[in-house]
Coordinates of C-alpha atoms in Angstrom, one line a residue:
M233 CA 0.9 1.3 17.0
F234 CA 1.3 4.8 15.7
S235 CA -1.7 6.0 13.8
V236 CA -0.7 9.6 13.2
L237 CA -1.3 11.4 10.0
P238 CA -0.4 15.0 9.2
R239 CA -3.5 17.2 9.7
A240 CA -3.8 18.1 6.0
A241 CA -3.7 14.5 4.9
G242 CA -6.1 13.4 7.6
S243 CA -8.6 16.1 6.6
A244 CA -8.2 15.3 3.0
M245 CA -9.0 11.6 3.7
R246 CA -12.1 12.6 5.6
Q247 CA -13.1 15.0 2.9
F248 CA -12.9 12.3 0.2
Q249 CA -14.9 9.6 2.1
L250 CA -18.0 8.4 0.5
P251 CA -21.2 9.1 2.5
F252 CA -22.9 6.2 4.1
A253 CA -26.6 5.9 3.2
R254 CA -28.6 6.0 6.4
S255 CA -32.1 6.0 4.8
E256 CA -34.7 3.7 6.3
P257 CA -35.4 0.4 4.4
R258 CA -38.4 0.2 2.2
T259 CA -39.5 -3.1 3.8
S260 CA -41.5 -3.3 7.0
L261 CA -39.9 -3.8 10.4
L262 CA -40.3 -7.5 11.2
Q263 CA -38.7 -7.8 14.6
L264 CA -37.3 -5.5 17.3
R265 CA -35.2 -6.7 20.2
F266 CA -33.4 -4.7 22.9
A267 CA -30.4 -5.7 24.9
A268 CA -28.2 -3.8 27.3
S269 CA -25.4 -3.3 24.7
A270 CA -27.1 -3.5 21.3
T271 CA -30.4 -3.1 19.4
L272 CA -31.4 -5.6 16.7
R273 CA -33.7 -5.0 13.8
L274 CA -34.5 -7.8 11.4
L275 CA -35.2 -6.2 8.0
E276 CA -36.2 -7.8 4.8
D277 CA -32.7 -8.3 3.4
C278 CA -30.3 -7.7 6.4
L279 CA -29.9 -7.5 10.1
E280 CA -29.4 -4.0 11.6
V281 CA -27.3 -4.0 14.7
S282 CA -27.0 -0.7 16.7
Y283 CA -23.9 -1.0 18.9
E284 CA -22.2 1.7 20.9
G285 CA -24.2 4.3 19.0
T286 CA -23.4 3.0 15.5
P287 CA -26.0 1.3 13.3
M288 CA -24.5 -1.5 11.2
R289 CA -26.2 -3.6 8.6
F290 CA -25.3 -7.2 7.8
N291 CA -26.6 -9.2 4.9
Y292 CA -28.0 -12.5 6.1
V293 CA -26.0 -14.6 3.7
W294 CA -22.9 -12.7 4.9
L295 CA -23.7 -13.7 8.5
R296 CA -24.1 -17.3 7.6
D297 CA -21.0 -17.3 5.4
H298 CA -18.9 -15.8 8.3
C299 CA -20.1 -18.2 11.0
R300 CA -17.2 -19.2 13.2
S301 CA -18.7 -22.5 14.5
A302 CA -16.6 -25.6 14.3
S303 CA -18.6 -27.0 11.3
S304 CA -18.3 -23.7 9.3
Y305 CA -14.7 -22.6 10.1
N306 CA -11.5 -24.3 10.9
S307 CA -9.9 -22.3 13.7
A308 CA -6.7 -24.2 13.5
T309 CA -6.0 -23.2 9.9
H310 CA -8.1 -20.0 9.9
Q311 CA -9.9 -21.2 6.8
R312 CA -13.6 -21.4 5.9
S313 CA -15.1 -24.9 5.9
L314 CA -18.5 -23.9 4.8
D315 CA -19.3 -24.2 1.1
T316 CA -20.5 -20.6 0.3
G317 CA -22.1 -21.9 -2.9
S318 CA -24.5 -24.0 -0.9
I319 CA -26.0 -21.2 1.2
E320 CA -29.6 -20.4 0.1
L321 CA -29.5 -16.8 -1.1
T322 CA -32.9 -16.1 0.4
L323 CA -31.8 -17.4 3.8
R324 CA -33.1 -15.6 7.0
P325 CA -32.5 -16.5 10.6
E326 CA -35.5 -17.9 12.5
S327 CA -34.5 -16.1 15.7
S328 CA -31.9 -13.6 16.9
A329 CA -30.8 -12.4 20.4
V330 CA -27.9 -10.7 22.2
E331 CA -26.5 -12.8 25.0
D332 CA -23.4 -11.9 27.0
G333 CA -22.0 -9.5 24.4
Q334 CA -22.7 -11.9 21.5
L335 CA -25.2 -11.9 18.7
V336 CA -26.8 -15.3 18.6
L337 CA -28.6 -16.4 15.4
T338 CA -30.6 -19.6 14.9
W339 CA -31.0 -20.6 11.2
P340 CA -33.5 -22.9 9.6
G341 CA -32.5 -26.5 10.3
G342 CA -31.3 -25.5 13.8
H343 CA -27.7 -24.3 13.1
V344 CA -26.6 -21.6 15.5
S345 CA -24.1 -18.8 14.8
K346 CA -22.5 -16.6 17.5
F347 CA -20.7 -13.4 16.8
S348 CA -18.9 -11.1 19.3
L349 CA -20.4 -7.6 19.0
G350 CA -16.9 -6.2 19.0
W351 CA -15.9 -8.5 16.1
L352 CA -19.0 -7.4 14.2
A353 CA -18.2 -3.7 14.8
E354 CA -14.6 -4.3 13.7
N355 CA -15.6 -6.1 10.5
S356 CA -18.7 -4.2 9.5
H357 CA -18.5 -2.0 6.4
E358 CA -19.5 1.0 8.6
G359 CA -16.5 0.3 10.8
R360 CA -13.9 -0.4 8.1
K361 CA -14.7 2.7 6.1
T362 CA -13.5 4.9 8.9
V363 CA -10.3 2.9 9.7
M364 CA -7.0 3.1 7.8
E365 CA -5.6 -0.3 6.7
Q366 CA -2.1 1.0 7.3
P367 CA -1.4 4.0 9.5
R368 CA 1.3 6.2 8.0
I369 CA 3.2 9.4 8.7
L370 CA 3.3 11.5 5.5
W371 CA 6.3 13.7 5.2
N372 CA 8.3 16.3 3.3
A373 CA 12.0 16.8 3.9
N374 CA 11.5 18.9 7.0
I375 CA 9.0 16.5 8.6
Y376 CA 11.2 13.5 8.1
Q377 CA 14.5 15.2 9.2
N378 CA 12.8 16.6 12.4
A379 CA 11.5 13.1 13.2
R380 CA 15.2 12.0 13.7
I381 CA 14.6 8.4 12.7
S382 CA 17.6 6.3 13.7
A383 CA 18.9 3.6 11.4
A384 CA 19.2 0.0 12.5
K385 CA 22.7 -1.3 13.1
W386 CA 23.9 -4.4 11.3
D387 CA 25.0 -6.5 14.2
K388 CA 21.9 -5.9 16.4
F389 CA 19.6 -6.0 13.4
M390 CA 20.7 -9.5 12.4
S391 CA 20.4 -11.0 15.8
C392 CA 17.6 -9.1 17.7
D393 CA 14.0 -9.3 16.8
S394 CA 13.1 -6.1 18.7
E395 CA 15.5 -4.3 16.4
L396 CA 13.8 -5.9 13.3
K397 CA 10.4 -4.9 14.7
K398 CA 11.5 -1.3 15.2
F399 CA 12.9 -1.2 11.7
L400 CA 9.6 -2.6 10.2
Q401 CA 7.6 0.0 12.2
N402 CA 9.7 2.8 10.8
Y403 CA 9.3 1.4 7.3
L404 CA 5.5 1.1 7.6
L405 CA 5.2 4.6 8.9
Y406 CA 7.6 6.5 6.6
G407 CA 8.0 4.2 3.6
I408 CA 11.8 4.2 4.0
A409 CA 14.2 2.6 6.5
F410 CA 17.9 2.2 6.8
V411 CA 20.4 -0.4 8.1
D412 CA 23.9 0.9 8.8
D413 CA 27.3 -0.8 9.2
V414 CA 26.5 -3.5 6.6
P415 CA 29.7 -5.0 5.1
A416 CA 30.1 -3.5 1.6
T417 CA 29.5 -6.8 -0.3
V418 CA 26.7 -8.2 -2.4
E419 CA 26.6 -11.2 -0.1
A420 CA 26.1 -9.1 3.1
T421 CA 23.5 -7.0 1.3
E422 CA 21.6 -10.2 0.4
E423 CA 21.9 -11.4 4.0
V424 CA 20.4 -8.2 5.4
T425 CA 17.5 -8.1 2.9
R426 CA 16.7 -11.8 3.6
R427 CA 16.3 -10.8 7.3
V428 CA 13.4 -8.7 6.2
S429 CA 11.7 -10.6 3.4
L430 CA 11.9 -12.9 0.4
I431 CA 13.8 -11.6 -2.6
R432 CA 11.7 -11.1 -5.7
E433 CA 13.6 -12.3 -8.7
T434 CA 12.9 -10.3 -11.9
T435 CA 14.4 -9.9 -15.3
Y436 CA 17.2 -8.1 -13.6
G437 CA 18.0 -11.2 -11.6
R438 CA 17.8 -12.0 -7.9
M439 CA 20.5 -9.7 -6.6
W440 CA 21.9 -7.2 -9.0
S441 CA 25.2 -5.3 -9.0
F442 CA 25.9 -2.7 -11.6
T443 CA 27.9 0.3 -12.7
S444 CA 27.3 3.0 -15.4
D445 CA 28.2 0.6 -18.2
F446 CA 24.9 0.6 -20.1
S447 CA 24.9 -3.2 -19.8
R448 CA 21.1 -3.1 -19.7
G449 CA 18.6 -1.1 -21.8
D450 CA 17.8 1.3 -19.0
T451 CA 19.0 4.8 -18.1
A452 CA 19.7 3.6 -14.5
Y453 CA 22.8 2.0 -16.0
S454 CA 24.3 5.4 -16.8
Q455 CA 25.8 8.4 -15.0
L456 CA 22.8 10.6 -15.9
A457 CA 20.6 12.2 -13.3
L458 CA 17.3 10.4 -12.8
D459 CA 14.1 12.3 -12.0
R460 CA 11.8 10.9 -9.2
H461 CA 9.9 7.8 -10.2
T462 CA 8.7 4.4 -8.9
D463 CA 10.3 1.3 -10.3
T464 CA 8.8 -1.5 -12.4
S465 CA 5.7 0.5 -13.3
Y466 CA 5.6 -1.8 -16.4
F467 CA 4.8 -4.9 -14.2
Q468 CA 1.1 -5.6 -13.6
E469 CA 2.1 -5.7 -9.9
P470 CA 5.0 -3.4 -9.4
C471 CA 7.7 -4.6 -7.1
G472 CA 6.9 -3.7 -3.5
I473 CA 10.3 -2.9 -1.9
Q474 CA 13.4 -1.5 -3.5
V475 CA 16.8 -2.1 -1.8
F476 CA 20.0 -0.1 -2.6
H477 CA 23.5 -0.4 -1.3
C478 CA 26.3 1.7 -2.7
L479 CA 29.4 -0.6 -2.5
R480 CA 31.9 2.1 -3.7
H481 CA 32.0 5.4 -5.4
E482 CA 35.2 7.0 -6.7
G483 CA 33.9 10.4 -7.9
T484 CA 31.5 13.2 -7.2
G485 CA 27.7 13.5 -7.1
G486 CA 25.2 10.6 -7.1
K487 CA 23.1 11.6 -4.2
T488 CA 19.8 9.7 -3.9
L489 CA 16.5 11.7 -4.1
L490 CA 13.5 10.5 -2.1
V491 CA 10.0 11.9 -2.3
D492 CA 6.9 10.8 -0.3
G493 CA 4.4 10.3 -3.2
F494 CA 1.5 9.9 -0.7
Y495 CA 2.3 13.3 0.8
A496 CA 2.1 14.9 -2.6
A497 CA -1.0 13.0 -3.6
E498 CA -2.8 14.0 -0.4
K499 CA -1.9 17.6 -1.1
L500 CA -3.5 17.1 -4.6
R501 CA -6.6 15.5 -3.1
Q502 CA -7.0 18.4 -0.7
R503 CA -6.5 21.1 -3.3
S504 CA -8.1 19.4 -6.4
P505 CA -10.2 16.4 -5.5
E506 CA -11.5 16.1 -9.1
N507 CA -8.0 15.8 -10.4
F508 CA -7.1 13.3 -7.7
E509 CA -10.1 11.2 -8.6
L510 CA -9.2 11.3 -12.3
L511 CA -5.7 9.9 -11.6
C512 CA -7.3 7.2 -9.5
R513 CA -9.8 6.2 -12.2
V514 CA -8.0 6.3 -15.5
P515 CA -5.7 3.4 -16.3
I516 CA -2.6 4.1 -18.3
R517 CA 0.1 1.8 -19.9
H518 CA 3.8 1.5 -18.9
E519 CA 6.2 -0.4 -21.0
Y520 CA 9.8 -1.8 -20.9
I521 CA 11.3 -2.8 -24.1
E522 CA 14.9 -4.2 -24.1
N523 CA 16.7 -5.6 -27.1
T524 CA 20.4 -6.0 -26.4
E525 CA 22.9 -8.6 -27.2
N526 CA 22.2 -10.5 -23.9
H527 CA 18.7 -9.5 -23.0
R528 CA 15.3 -9.3 -24.7
N529 CA 12.2 -8.2 -22.9
H530 CA 8.9 -6.6 -23.7
M531 CA 6.8 -5.9 -20.5
T532 CA 3.6 -4.0 -20.1
G533 CA 1.8 -3.0 -17.0
I534 CA -1.6 -1.2 -17.0
G535 CA -3.1 0.7 -14.1
P536 CA -3.9 4.2 -12.8
V537 CA -1.3 6.6 -11.4
L538 CA -3.0 6.5 -8.0
N539 CA -4.7 3.5 -6.4
I540 CA -7.1 3.7 -3.5
Y541 CA -9.2 1.2 -1.5
P542 CA -12.8 1.8 -2.6
W543 CA -14.3 1.4 0.9
N544 CA -12.3 4.1 2.7
N545 CA -10.6 5.9 -0.1
E546 CA -7.2 5.3 1.5
L547 CA -4.3 5.6 -0.9
Y548 CA -2.2 2.4 -1.2
M549 CA -0.1 2.8 -4.4
I550 CA 1.4 5.4 -6.7
R551 CA 2.6 4.3 -10.1
Y552 CA 4.6 7.3 -11.4
N553 CA 7.4 6.9 -14.0
N554 CA 7.6 9.4 -16.9
Y555 CA 10.4 7.4 -18.5
D556 CA 8.4 4.2 -18.9
R557 CA 5.0 5.6 -19.5
S558 CA 3.8 4.2 -22.9
V559 CA 1.5 5.6 -25.6
M560 CA -1.5 7.2 -24.1
N561 CA -4.3 5.3 -25.8
T562 CA -6.6 4.1 -23.0
M563 CA -8.8 7.2 -22.8
P564 CA -10.8 9.5 -25.2
H565 CA -9.4 12.8 -26.3
D566 CA -11.4 15.0 -23.8
T567 CA -10.2 12.9 -20.9
I568 CA -6.7 13.1 -22.2
R569 CA -6.7 16.9 -21.8
R570 CA -8.0 16.7 -18.2
W571 CA -5.5 13.9 -17.4
Y572 CA -2.6 16.0 -18.4
V573 CA -3.8 18.8 -16.2
A574 CA -4.2 16.5 -13.3
H575 CA -0.8 14.9 -13.9
R576 CA 0.9 18.3 -14.2
E577 CA -0.6 19.3 -10.8
L578 CA 0.7 16.1 -9.2
T579 CA 4.1 16.5 -10.9
T580 CA 4.4 20.1 -9.6
E581 CA 3.7 18.9 -6.1
L582 CA 6.2 16.1 -6.4
R583 CA 8.9 18.5 -7.6
W584 CA 8.5 21.1 -4.8
P585 CA 12.1 21.5 -3.3
E586 CA 10.7 21.2 0.2
N587 CA 9.4 17.7 -0.6
E588 CA 12.8 16.4 -1.7
L589 CA 14.9 14.4 0.8
W590 CA 18.5 14.0 -0.5
V591 CA 20.6 11.2 0.9
K592 CA 24.2 10.2 0.2
L593 CA 24.4 6.5 0.0
T594 CA 27.8 5.3 1.2
P595 CA 29.3 1.8 1.7
G596 CA 27.7 0.2 4.7
K597 CA 24.3 2.1 4.4
V598 CA 21.5 0.0 3.0
I599 CA 18.2 1.7 2.2
F600 CA 14.8 0.0 1.9
I601 CA 12.2 1.9 -0.1
D602 CA 8.4 1.3 -0.3
N603 CA 8.2 1.3 -4.1
W604 CA 4.4 1.7 -3.9
R605 CA 4.7 5.0 -2.0
V606 CA 8.2 6.7 -2.1
L607 CA 9.6 7.9 -5.4
H608 CA 13.4 7.8 -5.8
G609 CA 15.9 9.4 -8.2
R610 CA 19.5 10.6 -8.2
E611 CA 21.7 13.4 -9.2
S612 CA 24.3 12.8 -12.0
F613 CA 27.7 11.6 -10.9
T614 CA 31.3 11.2 -12.1
G615 CA 33.7 8.3 -11.7
L616 CA 33.1 4.7 -10.9
R617 CA 30.0 4.0 -8.8
Q618 CA 29.0 0.4 -8.0
L619 CA 25.5 -0.2 -6.7
C620 CA 23.9 -3.4 -5.6
G621 CA 20.4 -4.3 -4.5
C622 CA 17.3 -6.2 -5.2
Y623 CA 13.5 -6.2 -4.9
L624 CA 11.6 -7.7 -2.1
T625 CA 8.1 -9.2 -2.1
R626 CA 5.7 -6.8 -0.5
D627 CA 3.4 -9.5 0.8
D628 CA 6.1 -11.1 2.9
V629 CA 7.3 -7.8 4.3
L630 CA 3.8 -7.0 5.5
S631 CA 3.4 -10.5 6.8
A632 CA 6.6 -10.1 8.9
A633 CA 5.2 -6.9 10.3
R634 CA 1.9 -8.4 11.2
C635 CA 3.6 -11.3 13.0
F636 CA 5.2 -8.7 15.3
G637 CA 1.7 -7.3 16.0
L638 CA 2.1 -4.2 13.7
Q639 CA -0.8 -2.9 11.7
A640 CA 0.0 -3.4 8.0

């Protein structure tokens, strides 16, 4: 599995990591054991395991809660059997040892828990905070074009799992992926999307096909240029994957704009960490109000522009849509001023020409866009332009990738 990050993004990630407190506990040392591969120290409230040079601390209740014995965990269903609410919060093991690469704990009452040292290292907080949940290759137009990522082909994609796996790997790494030679119909577009994931039905329907007829209360249903944005920012959980297929275009213009929002955000983190942190911390409101003859909707989604995992500061979602951003009433006036400064700096980065990838969508070319990462837009156009597409459920796309052994 690829785990490459551009040097700038990687250094920014390291720069923004929270320090791990390594101070000694205030309680006295109760027990010390040595083994060939690990050192154990039973402290007042946790067990410290030093393994391969890394000290890791595990709360005693956590250790009992994560026991993988047959009475505590159903290995067939991968579900916990133990009632966490029944664990005594002052629980401590009566004995501990390392045997054949396993931590062995004996609890009051005689229950025994065994943990592989490798499993503990992988699942410790100290281990997780240095590992990315999803490796990515961040890009501007030059980086992406030089990577020469090939599109999947319809026939092979629909029949060959190795082609689907390659497609998913490209999607995970770059946030966009293409399938070529798809028949220019709504039905074929639905078929190719269902090969990847479940379709997420929204107020726009399951599969949608539209032209510039203003049939919905949205500027997408026009011939106007659209600036870079993510979709459905007004959902509490924005749609994960956007699919587009241009079925026909009898006119000029209409190129699709793609911008890697994570590339721009990591540039901001590297240059102005305080502005990056502000955009991660302050929630704002997005809104979609539609009141037409056939449709009435009023949707609101609230969340920060940037979202990170708190344990490793990895960016996992950007919510950026200047069209649908609602009234700014979720922060005091002094924070408002600083928010606009931070937002302007991110917007400037997103609008650098070198970060813009322009693609002409033609009949047969279907694009899948990570709507939590890659912003899209378009240039204005003339003539009849018919586009179809849908949204896919993010969870099911990532599940499909993991079933192929990909890290997602």
